[in-house]
Amino acid sequence: MDSTRLPAPPGVDDRWLVSDRLGHQMIRLMRAVERAKAGKAVGPDGVERAAYVLLARLVLEGPRRSNALAESVHSDPSTVSRQVAGLVRAGLVERRPDPDDGRATLLAATDEGLRVFQANRDRRNREIGALTAHWDESDRVRLVELLDRLTSDFENHHLSSAASSPVLAPPEAS
């Protein structure tokens, strides 16, 4: 059942009701994205979708140590290590000596990694462009601003309250 059709609990205000609608729409969007990616663990370029996040970080933020990369994507270092190994085998990431510590290595995107990243970025942007082609450009810009604000607030809230339960865990009825 659609949660927006359920009666509101007694004593809630309009802010709660709008939050309920927003939560429902966010769950719909996440589910739609999950459905679109279902069965596609590997992208058209052969990069595992989970590992692609690592490649993107290295392209956008530059070379870094494996532990720093794991921290930046909020992932377990052993998982990142496995995914990086696949990216290295595919020639998308390389290990370089750390100029600050000769015993350590930095992970960096290769030229091929940059090419794959740019191709994926182009494909994503064209798909979003087609999806929102009928929107006014001002609405697209406003959506970017609002999503940035929401994401930043979400990240900051969860950094300060790491012990809280998952906010966006969809109830079965959503």
Coordinates of C-alpha atoms in Angstrom, one line a residue:
M1 CA 0.0 0.0 0.0
D2 CA 1.1 3.5 -0.8
S3 CA 2.1 5.2 2.5
T4 CA 0.7 8.5 1.3
R5 CA -2.8 6.9 1.4
L6 CA -2.4 6.0 5.1
P7 CA -4.0 8.3 7.7
A8 CA -1.4 10.4 9.4
P9 CA -0.8 9.7 13.1
P10 CA -2.6 12.0 15.5
G11 CA -0.8 15.2 16.4
V12 CA 1.5 15.5 13.4
D13 CA 1.9 18.8 11.6
D14 CA 2.2 19.9 7.9
R15 CA 6.0 19.5 8.1
W16 CA 5.6 15.9 9.1
L17 CA 3.2 15.3 6.2
V18 CA 5.6 16.9 3.7
S19 CA 8.4 14.8 5.1
D20 CA 6.3 11.7 4.6
R21 CA 5.6 12.6 1.0
L22 CA 9.3 13.4 0.4
G23 CA 10.4 10.1 2.0
H24 CA 7.9 8.3 -0.3
Q25 CA 9.3 10.0 -3.4
M26 CA 12.9 9.3 -2.4
I27 CA 12.0 5.6 -2.0
R28 CA 10.3 5.5 -5.4
L29 CA 13.4 7.1 -7.0
M30 CA 15.8 4.6 -5.3
R31 CA 13.6 1.7 -6.3
A32 CA 13.4 3.0 -9.9
V33 CA 17.2 3.3 -10.0
E34 CA 17.6 -0.2 -8.5
R35 CA 15.2 -1.6 -11.2
A36 CA 17.1 0.1 -14.0
K37 CA 20.4 -1.4 -12.7
A38 CA 19.0 -4.8 -11.9
G39 CA 21.0 -7.6 -13.5
K40 CA 23.7 -5.1 -14.5
A41 CA 26.5 -5.7 -11.9
V42 CA 29.0 -4.9 -14.7
G43 CA 28.8 -1.8 -16.9
P44 CA 29.1 -1.8 -20.7
D45 CA 32.9 -1.2 -20.3
G46 CA 33.3 -4.3 -18.1
V47 CA 33.8 -2.3 -14.9
E48 CA 32.0 -3.7 -11.9
R49 CA 29.5 -1.0 -10.8
A50 CA 30.7 -1.1 -7.2
A51 CA 34.3 -0.6 -8.4
Y52 CA 33.3 2.3 -10.7
V53 CA 32.7 4.4 -7.6
L54 CA 36.4 4.0 -6.7
L55 CA 37.5 4.9 -10.2
A56 CA 35.3 8.0 -10.2
R57 CA 36.8 9.1 -6.8
L58 CA 40.3 8.7 -8.2
V59 CA 39.5 10.7 -11.3
L60 CA 37.7 13.4 -9.5
E61 CA 39.9 13.7 -6.4
G62 CA 43.2 12.5 -7.6
P63 CA 45.6 9.7 -6.4
R64 CA 45.3 8.5 -2.8
R65 CA 46.2 5.6 -0.6
S66 CA 43.9 2.6 -0.4
N67 CA 42.8 3.3 3.1
A68 CA 42.0 6.9 2.3
L69 CA 40.0 5.7 -0.7
A70 CA 38.0 3.2 1.4
E71 CA 37.3 6.0 4.0
S72 CA 36.1 8.4 1.3
V73 CA 33.6 5.9 0.0
H74 CA 32.6 4.7 3.4
S75 CA 33.6 1.1 2.6
D76 CA 35.6 -1.6 4.2
P77 CA 39.3 -1.6 3.2
S78 CA 39.2 -5.3 2.3
T79 CA 36.3 -4.7 -0.1
V80 CA 38.1 -1.7 -1.6
S81 CA 41.3 -3.7 -2.0
R82 CA 39.4 -6.4 -3.9
Q83 CA 37.7 -3.9 -6.2
V84 CA 40.9 -2.0 -6.8
A85 CA 42.7 -5.2 -7.8
G86 CA 40.1 -5.7 -10.5
L87 CA 40.5 -2.1 -11.7
V88 CA 44.3 -2.6 -11.8
R89 CA 43.9 -5.9 -13.8
A90 CA 41.6 -4.0 -16.2
G91 CA 44.3 -1.3 -16.7
L92 CA 42.0 1.5 -15.3
V93 CA 44.0 2.1 -12.1
E94 CA 47.7 1.9 -11.3
R95 CA 49.8 1.9 -8.2
R96 CA 52.4 4.6 -7.9
P97 CA 55.0 5.2 -5.2
D98 CA 53.9 7.7 -2.6
P99 CA 56.3 10.7 -2.9
D100 CA 55.7 11.4 0.8
D101 CA 56.4 7.8 2.0
G102 CA 58.5 5.5 -0.2
R103 CA 57.1 2.5 1.6
A104 CA 53.5 3.3 0.6
T105 CA 51.7 3.4 -2.7
L106 CA 49.1 5.7 -4.2
L107 CA 46.2 4.5 -6.4
A108 CA 45.7 6.6 -9.5
A109 CA 43.4 6.4 -12.5
T110 CA 45.3 5.6 -15.7
D111 CA 44.6 7.3 -19.1
E112 CA 42.3 4.4 -19.9
G113 CA 40.6 4.8 -16.5
L114 CA 40.0 8.5 -17.3
R115 CA 38.6 7.5 -20.8
V116 CA 36.2 5.0 -19.2
F117 CA 35.1 7.5 -16.6
Q118 CA 34.5 10.2 -19.3
A119 CA 32.5 7.7 -21.4
N120 CA 30.3 6.7 -18.5
R121 CA 29.9 10.3 -17.5
D122 CA 28.8 11.2 -21.0
R123 CA 26.4 8.3 -21.2
R124 CA 24.9 9.2 -17.8
N125 CA 24.5 12.9 -18.7
R126 CA 22.9 12.1 -22.0
E127 CA 20.4 9.8 -20.3
I128 CA 19.5 12.4 -17.7
G129 CA 19.2 15.0 -20.5
A130 CA 16.8 12.8 -22.4
L131 CA 14.8 12.0 -19.2
T132 CA 14.4 15.7 -18.4
A133 CA 14.3 17.1 -21.9
H134 CA 10.7 18.4 -21.4
W135 CA 11.7 20.2 -18.2
D136 CA 12.5 24.0 -18.1
E137 CA 16.2 24.5 -17.6
S138 CA 15.5 26.5 -14.4
D139 CA 13.7 23.4 -12.9
R140 CA 16.7 21.3 -13.7
V141 CA 19.1 23.8 -12.1
R142 CA 16.8 24.1 -9.0
L143 CA 16.6 20.3 -8.7
V144 CA 20.4 20.1 -8.7
E145 CA 20.5 22.8 -6.0
L146 CA 17.9 21.1 -3.8
L147 CA 19.5 17.6 -4.2
D148 CA 22.9 19.0 -3.3
R149 CA 21.4 20.6 -0.2
L150 CA 19.5 17.5 0.8
T151 CA 22.5 15.2 0.2
S152 CA 24.8 17.5 2.2
D153 CA 22.3 17.7 5.1
F154 CA 21.9 13.9 5.0
E155 CA 25.6 13.3 5.1
N156 CA 26.2 15.9 7.9
H157 CA 23.3 14.5 9.9
H158 CA 24.5 11.0 9.7
L159 CA 28.1 11.9 10.5
S160 CA 26.8 13.5 13.7
S161 CA 24.4 10.7 14.6
A162 CA 26.1 7.5 13.3
A163 CA 24.2 5.4 15.8
S164 CA 20.8 6.2 14.4
S165 CA 18.7 3.7 12.5
P166 CA 18.6 3.9 8.6
V167 CA 16.3 6.7 7.7
L168 CA 15.6 5.6 4.2
A169 CA 15.0 1.9 4.9
P170 CA 11.8 1.5 3.0
P171 CA 8.9 -0.1 4.9
E172 CA 7.2 -2.9 3.1
A173 CA 4.2 -0.7 2.4
S174 CA 6.1 2.1 0.6

